């Protein structure tokens, strides 16, 4: 799965979900969908989907992804999993 998203928009949606356990990310049809297992928190952000797919992340993997996005330079950021 590989997408490009607006960094600020993604983080604005994603940071409130930082403490939840397993997270599912799906990239398809111009959007990145994020859902957490065990609660009703989910969101979608517009994305340039380069390679569609789905991945499940543990809490630690999700936190690492958020840190990587926060540290990335520029307005747009690539997410590749």
N, CA, C and O atoms as a MOPAC input file, in Angstrom:
PM7 MOZYME 1SCF
protein

 N      0.84200 1    -1.15700 1     0.00000 1
 C      0.00000 1     0.00000 1     0.00000 1
 C      0.89500 1     1.23000 1     0.00000 1
 O      1.82500 1     1.34000 1     0.79800 1
 N      0.59800 1     2.15100 1    -0.90700 1
 C      1.38900 1     3.38000 1    -0.97700 1
 C      0.46600 1     4.53500 1    -1.34900 1
 O     -0.25200 1     4.48000 1    -2.34800 1
 N      0.49700 1     5.59000 1    -0.52000 1
 C     -0.34100 1     6.76200 1    -0.75300 1
 C      0.44000 1     8.03400 1    -0.43900 1
 O      1.45200 1     8.00900 1     0.26200 1
 N     -0.05100 1     9.13500 1    -0.97300 1
 C      0.45100 1    10.45800 1    -0.61200 1
 C     -0.72700 1    11.24000 1    -0.04300 1
 O     -1.79000 1    11.31900 1    -0.65800 1
 N     -0.52300 1    11.81800 1     1.14400 1
 C     -1.59600 1    12.56100 1     1.81500 1
 C     -1.09200 1    13.92700 1     2.26500 1
 O      0.11100 1    14.16000 1     2.38100 1
 N     -2.04500 1    14.82300 1     2.51500 1
 C     -1.71600 1    16.11000 1     3.10700 1
 C     -1.35900 1    15.86700 1     4.56800 1
 O     -2.16800 1    15.34400 1     5.33500 1
 N     -0.16600 1    16.24300 1     4.93800 1
 C      0.35800 1    15.96100 1     6.27800 1
 C     -0.53300 1    16.52700 1     7.38700 1
 O     -0.91000 1    15.79800 1     8.30500 1
 N     -0.87000 1    17.80400 1     7.31500 1
 C     -1.65300 1    18.44900 1     8.37100 1
 C     -3.05200 1    17.85000 1     8.47600 1
 O     -3.55900 1    17.63600 1     9.57800 1
 N     -3.66800 1    17.58100 1     7.34200 1
 C     -5.02000 1    17.01500 1     7.36100 1
 C     -5.00600 1    15.61100 1     7.95400 1
 O     -5.85800 1    15.27100 1     8.77500 1
 N     -4.03800 1    14.79700 1     7.53800 1
 C     -3.91900 1    13.43900 1     8.06700 1
 C     -3.68900 1    13.45900 1     9.57600 1
 O     -4.37100 1    12.75400 1    10.31900 1
 N     -2.72900 1    14.26600 1    10.03000 1
 C     -2.41700 1    14.30700 1    11.46000 1
 C     -3.58300 1    14.85400 1    12.28200 1
 O     -3.81000 1    14.41300 1    13.40900 1
 N     -4.31400 1    15.80600 1    11.72700 1
 C     -5.47900 1    16.34100 1    12.42700 1
 C     -6.51800 1    15.27200 1    12.71500 1
 O     -7.19700 1    15.31400 1    13.74100 1
 N     -6.63600 1    14.32500 1    11.81500 1
 C     -7.56900 1    13.21500 1    12.00100 1
 C     -6.94900 1    12.08000 1    12.81100 1
 O     -7.63600 1    11.43700 1    13.60500 1
 N     -5.65200 1    11.83000 1    12.61300 1
 C     -4.99700 1    10.64100 1    13.16300 1
 C     -4.54300 1    10.78200 1    14.61100 1
 O     -4.61300 1     9.81000 1    15.36300 1
 N     -4.09000 1    11.93800 1    15.02000 1
 C     -3.53700 1    12.07000 1    16.37000 1
 C     -4.53100 1    11.72700 1    17.48600 1
 O     -4.11600 1    11.16000 1    18.49700 1
 N     -5.82600 1    12.04600 1    17.34900 1
 C     -6.75900 1    11.61800 1    18.40000 1
 C     -6.88800 1    10.09600 1    18.52500 1
 O     -7.38800 1     9.60400 1    19.53600 1
 N     -6.44900 1     9.35500 1    17.52200 1
 C     -6.55100 1     7.89300 1    17.51100 1
 C     -5.24000 1     7.25600 1    17.97800 1
 O     -5.10000 1     6.03400 1    17.93100 1
 N     -4.29100 1     8.06000 1    18.42400 1
 C     -2.94100 1     7.57500 1    18.72500 1
 C     -2.89000 1     6.53900 1    19.83300 1
 O     -1.93700 1     5.76100 1    19.88700 1
 N     -3.86400 1     6.49800 1    20.70800 1
 C     -3.79900 1     5.59900 1    21.85600 1
 C     -4.61000 1     4.31800 1    21.68900 1
 O     -4.67200 1     3.50500 1    22.61200 1
 N     -5.22600 1     4.12800 1    20.54100 1
 C     -6.04200 1     2.93200 1    20.35000 1
 C     -5.18700 1     1.77700 1    19.86900 1
 O     -4.13700 1     1.98400 1    19.26100 1
 N     -5.63300 1     0.57300 1    20.13800 1
 C     -4.89200 1    -0.65200 1    19.80000 1
 C     -4.75600 1    -0.88300 1    18.31400 1
 O     -4.17200 1    -0.06100 1    17.60800 1
 N     -5.28300 1    -1.98100 1    17.83400 1
 C     -5.10900 1    -2.33500 1    16.42700 1
 C     -5.81800 1    -1.35000 1    15.51100 1
 O     -6.94600 1    -0.92800 1    15.76800 1
 N     -5.13300 1    -1.00200 1    14.44800 1
 C     -5.63000 1    -0.04600 1    13.47000 1
 C     -5.58900 1    -0.70600 1    12.09400 1
 O     -4.62300 1    -1.39100 1    11.75800 1
 N     -6.62900 1    -0.49800 1    11.30800 1
 C     -6.65600 1    -0.98100 1     9.93000 1
 C     -6.60500 1     0.22000 1     8.99500 1
 O     -7.36800 1     1.17300 1     9.15800 1
 N     -5.70600 1     0.17400 1     8.01300 1
 C     -5.61600 1     1.20500 1     6.99400 1
 C     -5.93900 1     0.57100 1     5.65100 1
 O     -5.44900 1    -0.51100 1     5.33000 1
 N     -6.77100 1     1.25500 1     4.86700 1
 C     -7.13200 1     0.78800 1     3.53500 1
 C     -6.98100 1     1.94600 1     2.56400 1
 O     -7.47700 1     3.04300 1     2.81800 1
 N     -6.30500 1     1.70600 1     1.46500 1
 C     -6.11800 1     2.72700 1     0.43900 1
 C     -6.83500 1     2.27400 1    -0.82700 1
 O     -6.55200 1     1.20200 1    -1.36300 1
 N     -7.77300 1     3.10600 1    -1.30400 1
 C     -8.54300 1     2.76000 1    -2.49600 1
 C     -9.28100 1     3.99400 1    -2.99300 1
 O     -9.59200 1     4.88500 1    -2.20300 1
 N     -9.56100 1     4.06100 1    -4.26400 1
 C    -10.42800 1     5.07600 1    -4.86900 1
 C    -10.17500 1     6.49800 1    -4.38300 1
 O    -11.12500 1     7.22000 1    -4.08200 1
 N     -8.92400 1     6.90800 1    -4.30200 1
 C     -8.60400 1     8.28200 1    -3.94400 1
 C     -8.75000 1     8.63600 1    -2.48700 1
 O     -8.87300 1     9.81300 1    -2.14600 1
 N     -8.73700 1     7.63300 1    -1.61000 1
 C     -8.82600 1     7.93900 1    -0.18000 1
 C     -8.08700 1     6.90100 1     0.64700 1
 O     -7.88700 1     5.76000 1     0.22900 1
 N     -7.69200 1     7.33600 1     1.82900 1
 C     -7.08400 1     6.46400 1     2.82600 1
 C     -8.07800 1     6.37300 1     3.97600 1
 O     -8.40600 1     7.37800 1     4.60700 1
 N     -8.55200 1     5.16400 1     4.24100 1
 C     -9.50500 1     4.93600 1     5.32800 1
 C     -8.76000 1     4.33200 1     6.50800 1
 O     -7.95200 1     3.41800 1     6.34200 1
 N     -9.03700 1     4.84700 1     7.70000 1
 C     -8.40000 1     4.36500 1     8.92700 1
 C     -9.50600 1     3.99000 1     9.90700 1
 O    -10.41700 1     4.77800 1    10.16100 1
 N     -9.41800 1     2.78400 1    10.45300 1
 C    -10.40900 1     2.31800 1    11.42800 1
 C     -9.69200 1     1.63800 1    12.58000 1
 O     -8.70800 1     0.92600 1    12.38200 1
 N    -10.19200 1     1.86400 1    13.78000 1
 C     -9.62300 1     1.20300 1    14.95100 1
 C    -10.55300 1     0.07600 1    15.37300 1
 O    -11.77500 1     0.22200 1    15.34200 1
 N     -9.97200 1    -1.03900 1    15.76400 1
 C    -10.75600 1    -2.17700 1    16.23400 1
 C    -11.23500 1    -1.92300 1    17.65300 1
 O    -10.51000 1    -1.34400 1    18.46200 1
 N    -12.44100 1    -2.35100 1    17.95500 1
 C    -12.92600 1    -2.29800 1    19.32100 1
 C    -13.60400 1    -1.00400 1    19.72400 1
 O    -14.08200 1    -0.89100 1    20.85300 1
 N    -13.65900 1    -0.02700 1    18.83400 1
 C    -14.40200 1     1.19500 1    19.12700 1
 C    -14.91800 1     1.77400 1    17.81900 1
 O    -14.72300 1     1.17900 1    16.76000 1
 N    -15.55500 1     2.89700 1    17.87800 1
 C    -16.19700 1     3.45700 1    16.68900 1
 C    -15.38500 1     4.56000 1    16.02800 1
 O    -15.92600 1     5.31400 1    15.21800 1
 N    -14.11800 1     4.67400 1    16.34700 1
 C    -13.29500 1     5.73700 1    15.78500 1
 C    -12.76900 1     5.31000 1    14.42000 1
 O    -12.07600 1     4.30000 1    14.29400 1
 N    -13.10800 1     6.09300 1    13.40400 1
 C    -12.56200 1     5.86700 1    12.07000 1
 C    -12.64100 1     7.17300 1    11.29500 1
 O    -13.40100 1     8.07500 1    11.64800 1
 N    -11.84900 1     7.26000 1    10.23900 1
 C    -11.85400 1     8.45900 1     9.41300 1
 C    -11.31300 1     8.13300 1     8.03000 1
 O    -10.69500 1     7.09100 1     7.81000 1
 N    -11.56100 1     9.04900 1     7.11000 1
 C    -11.03400 1     8.93700 1     5.75000 1
 C    -10.40700 1    10.27200 1     5.38300 1
 O    -10.90600 1    11.33500 1     5.75200 1
 N     -9.30900 1    10.19700 1     4.65300 1
 C     -8.66900 1    11.40500 1     4.15200 1
 C     -8.42900 1    11.24100 1     2.65500 1
 O     -8.15000 1    10.13600 1     2.18900 1
 N     -8.53600 1    12.33500 1     1.89800 1
 C     -8.20900 1    12.25800 1     0.47900 1
 C     -6.75000 1    11.84900 1     0.31300 1
 O     -5.88900 1    12.26100 1     1.09100 1
 N     -6.48000 1    11.03700 1    -0.70400 1
 C     -5.11500 1    10.55400 1    -0.91100 1
 C     -4.87200 1    10.29900 1    -2.38600 1
 O     -5.78200 1     9.93600 1    -3.13200 1
 N     -3.64000 1    10.49300 1    -2.78600 1
 C     -3.19500 1    10.04100 1    -4.09800 1
 C     -2.77500 1     8.58700 1    -3.89500 1
 O     -1.69600 1     8.31800 1    -3.36800 1
 N     -3.62200 1     7.65600 1    -4.31200 1
 C     -3.35800 1     6.23500 1    -4.09500 1
 C     -2.46700 1     5.72400 1    -5.22000 1
 O     -2.90400 1     5.59600 1    -6.36400 1
 N     -1.22300 1     5.43800 1    -4.88700 1
 C     -0.25600 1     4.93100 1    -5.85100 1
 C     -0.37400 1     3.41600 1    -5.96100 1
 O     -0.29700 1     2.85100 1    -7.05200 1
 N     -0.56200 1     2.77100 1    -4.81600 1
 C     -0.74600 1     1.31800 1    -4.77700 1
 C     -1.81100 1     1.00900 1    -3.72600 1
 O     -1.59000 1     1.21000 1    -2.53200 1
 N     -2.96600 1     0.52000 1    -4.17700 1
 C     -4.04400 1     0.23500 1    -3.23400 1
 C     -3.70800 1    -0.98300 1    -2.38500 1
 O     -2.85000 1    -1.79000 1    -2.74300 1
 N     -4.39200 1    -1.10200 1    -1.26300 1
 C     -4.17000 1    -2.23600 1    -0.38000 1
 C     -4.72300 1    -1.97800 1     1.00000 1
 O     -5.31800 1    -0.93400 1     1.27000 1
 N     -4.51500 1    -2.95300 1     1.87000 1
 C     -4.97600 1    -2.85300 1     3.25100 1
 C     -3.91900 1    -3.44500 1     4.15800 1
 O     -3.24700 1    -4.41200 1     3.80000 1
 N     -3.77600 1    -2.85000 1     5.34900 1
 C     -2.80200 1    -3.33900 1     6.32000 1
 C     -3.36000 1    -3.13700 1     7.73000 1
 O     -4.03500 1    -2.14500 1     8.00300 1
 N     -3.07300 1    -4.07800 1     8.61000 1
 C     -3.41800 1    -3.96900 1    10.02500 1
 C     -2.15600 1    -3.62300 1    10.80000 1
 O     -1.10100 1    -4.21700 1    10.57600 1
 N     -2.26700 1    -2.65900 1    11.71600 1
 C     -1.12100 1    -2.21900 1    12.50700 1
 C     -1.37800 1    -2.43600 1    13.99400 1
 O     -2.50300 1    -2.28800 1    14.47200 1
 N     -0.32700 1    -2.78700 1    14.71100 1
 C     -0.39400 1    -2.83500 1    16.17000 1
 C     -0.30700 1    -1.40400 1    16.69300 1
 O     -0.04900 1    -0.47400 1    15.92900 1
 N     -0.51900 1    -1.23400 1    17.97800 1
 C     -0.41200 1     0.09800 1    18.57300 1
 C      0.97700 1     0.68800 1    18.34800 1
 O      1.09800 1     1.86300 1    18.00100 1
 N      2.01200 1    -0.10100 1    18.53800 1
 C      3.38400 1     0.39400 1    18.34900 1
 C      3.64500 1     0.76600 1    16.89400 1
 O      4.27100 1     1.79200 1    16.62800 1
 N      3.18400 1    -0.04100 1    15.95500 1
 C      3.35900 1     0.27200 1    14.52600 1
 C      2.60800 1     1.54800 1    14.15800 1
 O      3.11500 1     2.35500 1    13.37900 1
 N      1.41100 1     1.74400 1    14.70400 1
 C      0.62300 1     2.94600 1    14.45400 1
 C      1.35300 1     4.18000 1    14.98400 1
 O      1.42700 1     5.20100 1    14.30100 1
 N      1.88800 1     4.08400 1    16.19400 1
 C      2.64200 1     5.21000 1    16.76500 1
 C      3.88000 1     5.52700 1    15.93600 1
 O      4.21500 1     6.69600 1    15.74800 1
 N      4.55500 1     4.51000 1    15.44500 1
 C      5.73400 1     4.72500 1    14.60000 1
 C      5.34500 1     5.42100 1    13.30500 1
 O      6.06000 1     6.30600 1    12.83600 1
 N      4.22400 1     5.03000 1    12.72800 1
 C      3.75300 1     5.67600 1    11.50500 1
 C      3.43000 1     7.14400 1    11.76600 1
 O      3.80800 1     8.00800 1    10.97500 1
 N      2.74100 1     7.43300 1    12.85700 1
 C      2.41800 1     8.82400 1    13.18700 1
 C      3.68100 1     9.65700 1    13.38900 1
 O      3.75300 1    10.79600 1    12.92800 1
 N      4.66700 1     9.10100 1    14.06800 1
 C      5.92900 1     9.81800 1    14.28600 1
 C      6.63200 1    10.08500 1    12.96100 1
 O      7.18000 1    11.16800 1    12.75500 1
 N      6.62000 1     9.11300 1    12.07300 1
 C      7.25900 1     9.26900 1    10.76300 1
 C      6.57600 1    10.37800 1     9.96200 1
 O      7.25000 1    11.19000 1     9.32800 1
 N      5.26000 1    10.41400 1     9.98800 1
 C      4.52400 1    11.45800 1     9.27300 1
 C      4.80700 1    12.82100 1     9.89800 1
 O      5.01200 1    13.79400 1     9.17200 1
 N      4.82400 1    12.91200 1    11.22600 1
 C      5.10200 1    14.18100 1    11.90300 1
 C      6.48200 1    14.72200 1    11.54500 1
 O      6.65500 1    15.93400 1    11.41100 1
 N      7.45500 1    13.84900 1    11.38900 1
 C      8.83500 1    14.26300 1    11.12300 1
 C      9.11100 1    14.51900 1     9.64500 1
 O     10.14900 1    15.08500 1     9.30200 1
 N      8.21400 1    14.11700 1     8.78100 1
 C      8.42700 1    14.28100 1     7.34500 1
 C      8.37700 1    15.76300 1     6.97400 1
 O      7.53000 1    16.50300 1     7.47200 1
 N      9.28500 1    16.19100 1     6.09900 1
 C      9.26200 1    17.58600 1     5.65600 1
 C      8.16000 1    17.79800 1     4.61100 1
 O      7.70500 1    16.85000 1     3.97200 1
 N      7.75400 1    19.01600 1     4.45400 1
 C      6.82000 1    19.35400 1     3.39300 1
 C      5.35800 1    19.22600 1     3.77800 1
 O      5.01200 1    18.77000 1     4.86800 1
 N      4.51200 1    19.64400 1     2.84800 1
 C      3.06900 1    19.65200 1     3.04600 1
 C      2.46400 1    18.28100 1     2.77600 1
 O      1.55200 1    17.84700 1     3.48000 1
 N      2.96900 1    17.60800 1     1.76300 1
 C      2.48200 1    16.28200 1     1.39000 1
 C      3.48000 1    15.23500 1     1.87500 1
 O      4.68600 1    15.47800 1     1.89800 1
 N      2.96600 1    14.06700 1     2.26100 1
 C      3.83500 1    13.01900 1     2.78900 1
 C      3.42400 1    11.67400 1     2.19200 1
 O      2.24300 1    11.39800 1     1.98400 1
 N      4.43000 1    10.85100 1     1.92300 1
 C      4.19200 1     9.50200 1     1.41300 1
 C      4.06100 1     8.53200 1     2.57600 1
 O      4.83200 1     8.58200 1     3.53400 1
 N      3.08300 1     7.65500 1     2.47900 1
 C      2.91200 1     6.56700 1     3.43600 1
 C      3.01300 1     5.28200 1     2.64300 1
 O      2.22500 1     5.03800 1     1.72900 1
 N      3.98400 1     4.46600 1     2.99800 1
 C      4.19000 1     3.20000 1     2.29000 1
 C      4.28500 1     2.07800 1     3.31600 1
 O      5.17300 1     2.07400 1     4.16800 1
 N      3.36600 1     1.13400 1     3.22400 1
 C      3.32300 1     0.01100 1     4.16000 1
 C      3.19300 1    -1.29200 1     3.39400 1
 O      3.13900 1    -2.36200 1     4.00100 1

